Coordinates of C-alpha atoms and ligand atoms in Angstrom, one line a residue:
X1 CA -27.0 -2.1 -30.8
X2 CA -25.3 -2.6 -27.4
X3 CA -23.1 -0.5 -25.4
X4 CA -20.2 -3.0 -25.5
X5 CA -20.2 -2.5 -29.4
X6 CA -20.4 1.4 -29.5
X7 CA -17.5 1.4 -27.0
X8 CA -15.3 -0.9 -28.6
X9 CA -16.0 0.1 -32.2
X10 CA -14.8 3.5 -31.8
X11 CA -11.6 2.0 -31.1
X12 CA -8.9 0.9 -33.2
X13 CA -7.9 -2.6 -31.7
X14 CA -5.3 -3.1 -34.0
X15 CA -1.5 -1.7 -32.9
X16 CA -0.3 1.0 -35.5
X17 CA 2.4 -0.3 -38.0
X18 CA 5.7 -0.9 -36.1
X19 CA 7.4 2.1 -38.3
X20 CA 5.3 4.5 -37.4
X21 CA 6.7 4.6 -33.8
X22 CA 10.2 4.2 -35.0
X23 CA 10.4 8.4 -34.4
X24 CA 10.3 7.8 -30.5
X25 CA 13.6 6.9 -28.7
X26 CA 14.1 3.4 -27.1
X27 CA 14.9 0.0 -28.3
X28 CA 12.7 -3.0 -28.4
X29 CA 15.6 -5.7 -27.4
X30 CA 15.6 -9.4 -28.7
X31 CA 13.5 -10.1 -31.7
X32 CA 10.1 -12.1 -30.2
X33 CA 10.9 -11.6 -26.4
X34 CA 11.6 -7.8 -26.4
X35 CA 12.8 -6.5 -23.4
X36 CA 10.5 -9.1 -21.2
X37 CA 13.0 -10.8 -19.7
X38 CA 15.2 -7.5 -18.4
X39 CA 11.7 -6.1 -17.0
X40 CA 10.9 -9.3 -15.3
X41 CA 14.7 -9.5 -13.6
X42 CA 14.6 -5.7 -12.1
X43 CA 11.7 -3.5 -13.3
X44 CA 12.7 -0.7 -11.2
X45 CA 16.0 -0.4 -12.3
X46 CA 15.2 -1.5 -15.9
X47 CA 13.0 1.8 -16.4
X48 CA 15.3 3.8 -14.6
X49 CA 18.1 3.2 -17.2
X50 CA 15.7 3.3 -20.2
X51 CA 14.8 6.9 -18.8
X52 CA 18.4 7.9 -18.3
X53 CA 19.3 7.0 -21.6
X54 CA 16.2 7.9 -23.7
X55 CA 14.2 10.3 -21.5
X56 CA 10.8 10.3 -20.4
X57 CA 9.2 9.0 -23.1
X58 CA 10.6 5.6 -24.9
X59 CA 9.6 2.8 -27.2
X60 CA 10.1 -0.8 -25.5
X61 CA 8.6 -4.1 -26.3
X62 CA 7.0 -6.4 -23.7
X63 CA 4.8 -9.1 -24.0
X64 CA 4.9 -9.5 -27.7
X65 CA 4.2 -5.9 -28.6
X66 CA 6.0 -2.6 -29.0
X67 CA 4.9 -0.2 -26.6
X68 CA 5.6 3.5 -25.4
X69 CA 6.0 4.4 -21.8
X70 CA 5.3 8.1 -20.9
X71 CA 7.0 9.0 -17.2
X72 CA 6.4 11.3 -14.7
X73 CA 3.2 13.2 -13.1
X74 CA 2.3 15.1 -16.4
X75 CA 2.2 11.7 -18.1
X76 CA -0.1 10.3 -15.4
X77 CA -2.4 13.0 -15.6
X78 CA -2.7 12.6 -19.3
X79 CA -3.3 9.0 -19.0
X80 CA -5.3 8.6 -15.9
X81 CA -7.3 11.4 -16.0
X82 CA -7.9 11.4 -19.4
X83 CA -10.0 14.6 -20.0
X84 CA -10.3 14.1 -23.7
X85 CA -11.4 10.5 -23.6
X86 CA -8.9 9.3 -25.8
X87 CA -7.1 6.2 -23.6
X88 CA -8.8 2.7 -23.2
X89 CA -8.5 0.7 -20.4
X90 CA -10.4 -2.1 -21.7
X91 CA -8.0 -2.7 -24.5
X92 CA -4.8 -1.6 -22.3
X93 CA -5.5 -3.7 -19.1
X94 CA -7.7 -6.6 -21.4
X95 CA -4.6 -8.0 -22.8
X96 CA -3.5 -9.1 -19.4
X97 CA -6.9 -9.5 -17.5
X98 CA -9.2 -9.9 -19.7
X99 CA -9.5 -13.5 -20.2
X100 CA -9.8 -14.3 -16.4
X101 CA -11.7 -11.2 -15.5
X102 CA -13.8 -10.1 -18.7
X103 CA -16.1 -6.7 -18.2
X104 CA -14.2 -6.0 -14.5
X105 CA -14.8 -2.3 -13.9
X106 CA -11.8 -1.8 -14.4
X107 CA -12.0 -3.3 -17.9
X108 CA -15.1 -1.2 -19.0
X109 CA -14.4 2.0 -20.9
X110 CA -16.1 5.7 -21.0
X111 CA -20.0 5.8 -21.0
X112 CA -20.2 2.1 -20.2
X113 CA -17.9 2.3 -17.8
X114 CA -19.5 5.1 -15.7
X115 CA -22.9 3.5 -15.3
X116 CA -21.1 0.6 -14.0
X117 CA -18.9 2.3 -11.4
X118 CA -22.2 4.5 -10.5
X119 CA -24.3 1.1 -9.8
X120 CA -21.4 -0.3 -7.9
X121 CA -20.4 2.4 -5.7
X122 CA -23.3 2.1 -3.8
X123 CA -21.5 -1.1 -2.1
X124 CA -18.8 1.6 -1.0
X125 CA -21.3 4.2 0.8
X126 CA -21.0 4.5 4.4
X127 CA -23.9 2.5 5.6
X128 CA -22.2 -0.7 3.9
X129 CA -18.5 0.6 4.7
X130 CA -19.5 0.3 8.5
X131 CA -20.8 -3.4 8.5
X132 CA -17.5 -4.2 6.5
X133 CA -15.6 -2.6 9.1
X134 CA -17.3 -4.6 12.0
X135 CA -16.4 -7.8 10.3
X136 CA -12.9 -6.5 9.3
X137 CA -12.1 -5.8 13.1
X138 CA -13.5 -9.0 14.1
X139 CA -11.3 -11.1 11.8
X140 CA -8.4 -8.9 12.6
X141 CA -8.4 -9.0 16.5
X142 CA -8.9 -12.8 16.4
X143 CA -5.9 -13.1 14.1
X144 CA -3.8 -10.8 16.1
X145 CA -5.1 -12.7 19.3
X146 CA -3.3 -15.9 17.8
X147 CA -0.2 -14.4 16.7
X148 CA 0.1 -13.1 20.0
X149 CA -0.4 -16.5 21.6
X150 CA 2.3 -17.7 19.3
X151 CA 5.3 -14.8 19.7
X152 CA 8.7 -15.3 17.5
X153 CA 9.8 -15.2 14.0
X154 CA 6.9 -15.7 11.5
X155 CA 6.9 -15.2 7.4
X156 CA 4.9 -12.2 7.3
X157 CA 3.6 -12.3 3.5
X158 CA 1.7 -15.7 3.9
X159 CA 0.1 -14.9 6.9
X160 CA -1.1 -11.5 5.9
X161 CA -2.2 -13.2 2.6
X162 CA -4.3 -16.0 4.8
X163 CA -5.6 -13.3 6.7
X164 CA -6.7 -10.8 3.5
X165 CA -8.3 -14.2 1.9
X166 CA -10.2 -14.8 5.1
X167 CA -11.5 -11.3 5.8
X168 CA -12.6 -11.0 2.2
X169 CA -14.4 -14.2 3.0
X170 CA -16.5 -12.4 5.5
X171 CA -16.7 -9.0 4.2
X172 CA -17.2 -9.7 0.4
X173 CA -19.0 -12.7 0.8
X174 CA -20.7 -12.9 4.0
X175 CA -20.3 -14.6 7.5
X176 CA -22.7 -17.5 6.8
X177 CA -20.8 -18.5 3.6
X178 CA -21.2 -22.0 4.8
X179 CA -18.9 -25.1 4.2
X180 CA -17.9 -23.9 0.7
X181 CA -15.9 -21.4 2.2
X182 CA -12.9 -23.2 1.5
X183 CA -13.7 -24.4 -2.1
X184 CA -14.8 -20.8 -3.0
X185 CA -11.8 -19.2 -1.5
X186 CA -9.3 -22.1 -3.2
X187 CA -11.0 -21.6 -6.8
X188 CA -10.3 -17.6 -5.9
X189 CA -6.6 -18.1 -5.1
X190 CA -6.4 -20.1 -8.4
X191 CA -8.0 -17.1 -10.6
X192 CA -6.0 -14.6 -9.0
X193 CA -2.8 -16.3 -9.0
X194 CA -3.2 -17.0 -12.9
X195 CA -3.8 -13.4 -13.6
X196 CA -0.8 -12.4 -12.0
X197 CA 1.3 -15.5 -13.5
X198 CA 3.9 -14.9 -15.8
X199 CA 4.2 -18.5 -16.2
X200 CA 0.9 -19.6 -18.6
X201 CA 0.7 -23.1 -17.3
X202 CA -1.2 -21.4 -14.2
X203 CA -3.7 -20.3 -16.9
X204 CA -5.6 -23.6 -16.9
X205 CA -6.0 -23.6 -13.3
X206 CA -7.6 -20.2 -13.1
X207 CA -9.9 -20.9 -15.9
X208 CA -11.0 -23.7 -13.8
X209 CA -11.2 -21.4 -10.4
X210 CA -13.4 -19.0 -12.5
X211 CA -16.0 -21.7 -13.5
X212 CA -16.1 -22.8 -9.7
X213 CA -16.9 -19.2 -8.6
X214 CA -19.2 -18.1 -11.5
X215 CA -21.1 -21.3 -10.9
X216 CA -21.2 -20.1 -6.9
X217 CA -22.2 -16.6 -7.4
X218 CA -24.8 -17.7 -10.1
X219 CA -26.3 -20.0 -7.6
X220 CA -26.5 -17.9 -4.8
X221 CA -27.3 -14.5 -6.4
X222 CA -31.3 -15.5 -6.1
X223 CA -30.6 -16.3 -2.5
X224 CA -28.9 -13.1 -1.5
X225 CA -31.9 -11.1 -3.0
X226 CA -34.3 -13.1 -1.0
X227 CA -32.5 -13.2 2.4
X228 CA -30.2 -9.9 1.7
X229 CA -26.7 -9.4 3.8
X230 CA -24.5 -6.8 5.0
X231 CA -21.5 -8.1 2.7
X232 CA -20.4 -6.7 -0.4
X233 CA -21.5 -9.5 -2.4
X234 CA -25.0 -9.1 -1.0
X235 CA -25.0 -5.3 -2.0
X236 CA -24.2 -5.8 -5.5
X237 CA -27.4 -8.3 -5.7
X238 CA -29.5 -5.6 -4.9
X239 CA -27.4 -2.8 -6.9
X240 CA -29.4 -1.0 -9.8
X241 CA -28.6 0.8 -12.6
X242 CA -30.1 4.4 -13.4
X243 CA -33.3 3.4 -15.0
X244 CA -33.8 1.1 -11.3
X245 CA -33.1 -2.5 -13.1
X246 CA -30.8 -4.9 -11.1
X247 CA -27.7 -5.9 -12.5
X248 CA -27.8 -9.1 -14.4
X249 CA -26.4 -12.1 -12.7
X250 CA -23.6 -11.9 -15.5
X251 CA -22.6 -8.7 -14.3
X252 CA -22.8 -9.4 -10.8
X253 CA -20.5 -12.6 -11.4
X254 CA -18.2 -10.5 -13.6
X255 CA -18.1 -7.5 -11.3
X256 CA -17.4 -9.8 -8.1
X257 CA -14.7 -11.6 -9.5
X258 CA -12.9 -8.5 -10.5
X259 CA -13.4 -6.7 -7.1
X260 CA -11.9 -9.6 -5.1
X261 CA -9.0 -9.9 -7.5
X262 CA -8.5 -6.1 -7.1
X263 CA -8.6 -6.4 -3.2
X264 CA -6.7 -9.4 -2.6
X265 CA -3.4 -8.8 -4.0
X266 CA -3.2 -5.0 -3.3
X267 CA -4.1 -5.3 0.2
X268 CA -1.8 -8.4 1.0
X269 CA 1.4 -6.6 -0.9
X270 CA 0.7 -3.1 0.9
X271 CA -0.1 -4.3 4.2
X272 CA 3.4 -6.3 4.2
X273 CA 5.3 -3.7 2.7
X274 CA 3.7 -1.3 5.6
X275 CA 4.5 -4.0 8.3
X276 CA 8.1 -4.5 7.0
X277 CA 8.6 -0.8 7.2
X278 CA 7.6 -0.4 10.7
X279 CA 9.8 -3.5 11.4
X280 CA 12.7 -1.9 10.0
X281 CA 11.8 2.1 11.8
X282 CA 11.1 1.4 15.2
X283 CA 11.2 5.1 15.9
X284 CA 8.0 5.1 13.7
X285 CA 6.5 1.9 15.1
X286 CA 6.8 3.5 18.5
X287 CA 5.1 6.8 16.9
X288 CA 2.3 4.8 15.4
X289 CA 1.7 2.8 18.5
X290 CA 1.7 6.0 20.8
X291 CA -1.0 6.9 18.4
X292 CA -3.2 4.0 18.9
X293 CA -2.8 3.9 22.7
X294 CA -4.2 7.5 22.7
X295 CA -7.0 6.6 21.1
X296 CA -7.9 5.4 24.5
X297 CA -9.8 2.1 23.5
X298 CA -9.7 -1.2 25.5
X299 CA -7.9 -4.3 23.3
X300 CA -11.1 -6.0 23.3
X301 CA -13.1 -3.0 22.1
X302 CA -14.2 -2.9 18.7
X303 CA -12.5 -0.2 16.1
X304 CA -15.3 2.6 14.9
X305 CA -14.7 5.0 11.9
X306 CA -14.0 7.8 14.4
X307 CA -10.8 5.8 15.8
X308 CA -9.5 5.4 12.0
X309 CA -10.2 9.1 11.6
X310 CA -8.1 9.9 14.7
X311 CA -5.1 7.9 13.1
X312 CA -3.1 10.4 11.0
X313 CA 0.3 9.2 11.2
X314 CA -0.7 6.2 10.6
X315 CA -2.2 7.0 7.3
X316 CA 0.9 8.8 6.7
X317 CA 2.8 5.7 7.1
X318 CA 0.7 3.6 5.3
X319 CA 0.7 6.1 2.2
X320 CA 4.5 6.0 2.5
X321 CA 4.6 2.4 2.2
X322 CA 2.5 2.5 -0.8
X323 CA 4.7 5.0 -2.3
X324 CA 7.8 2.9 -1.9
X325 CA 6.0 -0.3 -3.1
X326 CA 3.3 0.9 -5.3
X327 CA 1.3 -2.7 -5.4
X328 CA 0.3 -1.4 -9.1
X329 CA 3.6 -0.7 -10.4
X330 CA 2.9 0.1 -13.8
X331 CA -0.8 0.6 -15.8
X332 CA -1.6 0.2 -19.4
X333 CA -3.8 1.8 -21.8
X334 CA -4.2 1.9 -25.6
X335 CA -4.6 5.1 -27.4
X336 CA -8.1 5.4 -29.0
X337 CA -6.8 8.4 -31.1
X338 CA -3.6 9.9 -32.2
X339 CA -2.2 12.2 -29.6
X340 CA 1.0 14.4 -29.0
X341 CA 3.0 14.2 -25.7
X342 CA 6.1 16.1 -24.7
X343 CA 6.5 16.5 -28.9
X344 CA 6.3 13.3 -30.2
X345 CA 3.2 12.2 -32.2
X346 CA 1.9 8.8 -31.1
X347 CA -0.7 7.1 -33.4
X348 CA -3.9 6.0 -32.4
X349 CA -3.7 2.1 -31.4
X350 CA -0.6 2.3 -29.4
X351 CA -0.4 0.6 -26.2
X352 CA 0.7 3.1 -23.7
X353 CA 1.8 2.8 -20.2
X354 CA 2.5 4.8 -17.1
X355 CA 4.5 4.0 -13.8
X356 CA 4.0 4.7 -10.3
X357 CA 6.7 2.8 -9.8
X358 CA 9.3 5.3 -11.4
X359 CA 7.1 8.4 -10.3
X360 CA 7.3 7.3 -6.7
X361 CA 11.2 7.5 -6.7
X362 CA 11.8 10.9 -9.0
X363 CA 14.7 12.2 -6.8
X364 CA 13.0 15.8 -8.2
X365 CA 9.9 15.1 -6.5
X366 CA 10.9 12.6 -3.6
X367 CA 14.1 13.9 -2.2
X368 CA 16.4 10.9 -0.8
X369 CA 13.8 8.8 -2.5
X370 CA 14.6 5.3 -0.7
X371 CA 14.1 6.6 2.5
X372 CA 10.9 5.6 4.6
X373 CA 9.6 9.0 5.4
X374 CA 5.9 9.2 6.4
X375 CA 6.1 12.8 7.1
X376 CA 6.2 13.2 3.2
X377 CA 2.7 13.0 3.5
X378 CA 1.4 15.9 6.2
X379 CA -0.5 18.6 4.5
X380 CA 2.7 21.0 4.3
X381 CA 4.8 18.8 2.5
X382 CA 2.0 17.8 0.0
X383 CA 1.2 21.6 -0.8
X384 CA 3.2 22.2 -3.9
X385 CA 3.4 18.4 -5.0
X386 CA 2.0 17.7 -8.3
X387 CA -1.5 15.9 -7.6
X388 CA -0.2 13.1 -9.8
X389 CA 3.2 12.7 -8.3
X390 CA 1.8 9.9 -5.9
X391 CA -0.9 7.4 -8.1
X392 CA -0.9 4.0 -5.9
X393 CA -4.6 4.5 -6.7
X394 CA -4.4 5.7 -10.0
X395 CA -6.6 8.4 -10.8
X396 CA -9.3 10.1 -12.9
X397 CA -12.7 7.9 -14.2
X398 CA -10.6 4.4 -13.2
X399 CA -9.3 5.8 -9.9
X400 CA -9.4 2.3 -7.5
X401 CA -13.3 2.5 -5.9
X402 CA -11.6 0.6 -2.6
X403 CA -9.4 3.3 -1.7
X404 CA -11.3 3.6 1.1
X405 CA -11.6 0.1 2.1
X406 CA -7.9 -0.3 1.7
X407 CA -7.1 2.5 4.4
X408 CA -10.0 1.3 6.4
X409 CA -8.2 -2.3 6.3
X410 CA -4.9 -0.9 6.7
X411 CA -5.5 1.7 10.0
X412 CA -7.7 -1.1 11.5
X413 CA -5.1 -3.6 11.1
X414 CA -2.5 -1.2 12.8
X415 CA -4.4 -0.5 15.5
X416 CA -4.9 -4.1 16.5
X417 CA -1.5 -5.3 15.4
X418 CA 0.4 -2.6 17.1
X419 CA -1.9 -2.4 20.5
X420 CA -0.9 -6.1 20.9
X421 CA 2.6 -6.5 19.4
X422 CA 5.7 -5.2 18.4
X423 CA 7.6 -6.2 15.2
X424 CA 11.2 -6.6 14.4
X425 CA 13.7 -7.8 11.7
X426 CA 16.5 -9.9 12.7
X427 CA 19.8 -8.2 12.7
X428 CA 21.5 -7.6 9.6
X429 CA 18.6 -9.4 7.7
X430 CA 17.6 -7.2 4.5
X431 CA 14.5 -8.2 2.9
X432 CA 14.4 -9.2 -0.9
X433 CA 11.5 -7.8 -2.7
X434 CA 10.1 -8.2 -6.2
X435 CA 8.7 -5.3 -7.7
X436 CA 6.4 -6.6 -10.4
X437 CA 3.8 -7.6 -11.4
X438 CA 2.7 -6.9 -7.5
X439 CA 5.4 -6.3 -5.1
X440 CA 6.2 -9.1 -3.1
X441 CA 8.8 -10.2 -0.9
X442 CA 10.9 -13.3 -2.2
X443 CA 11.6 -15.2 0.8
X444 CA 7.9 -14.3 2.5
X445 CA 9.5 -11.6 4.9
X446 CA 11.3 -12.8 8.0
X447 CA 9.8 -10.8 10.7
X448 CA 9.8 -11.6 14.7
X449 CA 6.7 -10.6 16.7
X450 CA 6.4 -9.6 20.2
X451 CA 3.8 -9.1 22.6
X452 CA 3.7 -5.8 24.1
Ligands
HEM501 C1 -3.8 -0.8 -1.2 C2 -4.6 -1.5 -1.9 C3 -4.9 -1.0 -3.2 C4 -4.4 -0.6 -4.3 C5 -3.1 -0.2 -4.2 C6 -5.0 -0.5 -5.2 C7 -5.0 0.2 -6.8 C8 -5.7 0.5 -7.8 C9 -5.3 1.0 -9.2 C10 -4.0 1.6 -8.9 C11 -6.4 1.4 -10.0 C12 -6.7 1.7 -11.3 C13 -5.9 1.0 -12.2 C14 -5.9 1.7 -13.6 O1 -6.8 3.0 -13.7 O2 -5.1 1.4 -14.4 C15 -7.3 0.7 -9.0 C16 -8.8 0.4 -9.6 C17 -9.7 -0.5 -9.0 N1 -9.6 -0.9 -7.9 FE1 -8.1 -0.8 -6.3 N2 -6.4 -0.9 -5.3 C18 -6.3 -1.5 -3.8 C19 -7.5 -1.8 -3.1 C20 -8.6 -2.2 -3.8 C21 -9.7 -2.7 -3.0 C22 -9.5 -3.1 -1.2 C23 -10.7 -2.7 -3.6 C24 -12.3 -3.3 -3.5 C25 -12.8 -3.4 -2.4 C26 -10.2 -2.2 -5.2 C27 -11.1 -2.1 -6.1 C28 -10.8 -1.7 -7.3 C29 -11.6 -1.3 -8.3 C30 -13.2 -1.9 -8.6 C31 -11.1 -0.7 -9.6 C32 -11.4 -0.3 -11.0 C33 -11.8 1.2 -10.7 C34 -12.7 1.4 -12.1 O3 -12.0 1.2 -13.2 O4 -13.6 2.4 -12.2 N3 -9.1 -1.8 -4.7 N4 -6.8 -0.1 -8.0

């Protein structure tokens, strides 16, 4: 029997009978559509209202199924840390991402997940990370130089999306990807757009995108194995399981597709909210620029790991941006066994979710929660905070594998951006953010860039 079968057979795939959740407070909204429209209209406010009415454990009905929301740091710890291995990510995320990203790392469970995570982690060790930094650094420096040459108003979100995509093309796929670069990146964009689309019309394009990507990766694997390369894809082509066997072609295709999706919108969203926050808080922008200038590196010098280490304020400001607008605002799981939380018995098979967006704005943990204040992440301020109070990267076995990659890209970007440009908002302009499924500014975020 394959490991995949072992993993999924242990898990009850059918949701529990509806009546078995009736003892949990909550309401399921309209027949069929449930609370879906309310959640889409105002995801943060909707959860806050449900919390005020029903408390930290409540029943809801979104996207065709009754689910239980568990709110707060203890809930995050229970589901994400999951010491008792009682929550399946496969049967939580699978409902949303399973069709386009089957068998991506986040969609595997337990022992099988552990084995694949181990194999993939070679691509995130410090040697390969240094080469990704070299390619990110060159790409960022070149793009910032273009912006500097054409200062003025810019829609930041689409500009950041394009940059993240271009950076992924080199750091993930290699500098010599060749003439297919546009074809591959377009296919990839279709696939990612479909994965987060609420409108199912996009699914067809997504599926076609996936077919094109699968073909590209499959053709390239033997070439990369022979020629090698410093990019993430080439690292995965060399990665092995514990017994020394190379990952299969299908595994590499599935992991690469998922990795690119996991990195793309999260980085675009977080870097946009980071720069948006600096535009709205010139005093912090100045502090971070001073930190960058104190590195003592000439504008045309490359960024090193040591430089990034010497940017603690930038890291704190990025963390605060991730608190205010977590790129993954909620995370689903499915209970493998009956469990109890805060006195409520919840049966096996139940779809359960935690909510970083809610936790990150709990006033009892984060005083004046809407305020941008990077000092919340000083050592001192963090000392007595629950370790699952801030979970933009999740936690436990599925904790984001690209977390250091994300910090690296954010700080490398901050270094070039702040060394060359200042950013501001037009007087009176209030950016309007859509917070779900991935936070993004509805109007693209209008900012004004000036050379410094
Ligand atoms: C600011 C940027 C990012 C944020 C906020 C973020 C957030 C997350 C979160 C919350 C999870 C866990 C979800 C869960 O447990 O249900 C996750 C998993 C993952 N992320 Fe990220 N991510 C970011 C960037 C990246 C990047 C750049 C990469 C790759 C280079 C990446 C690769 C992954 C992978 C492979 C997983 C699955 C890990 C596993 O299941 O073992 N992420 N990410």
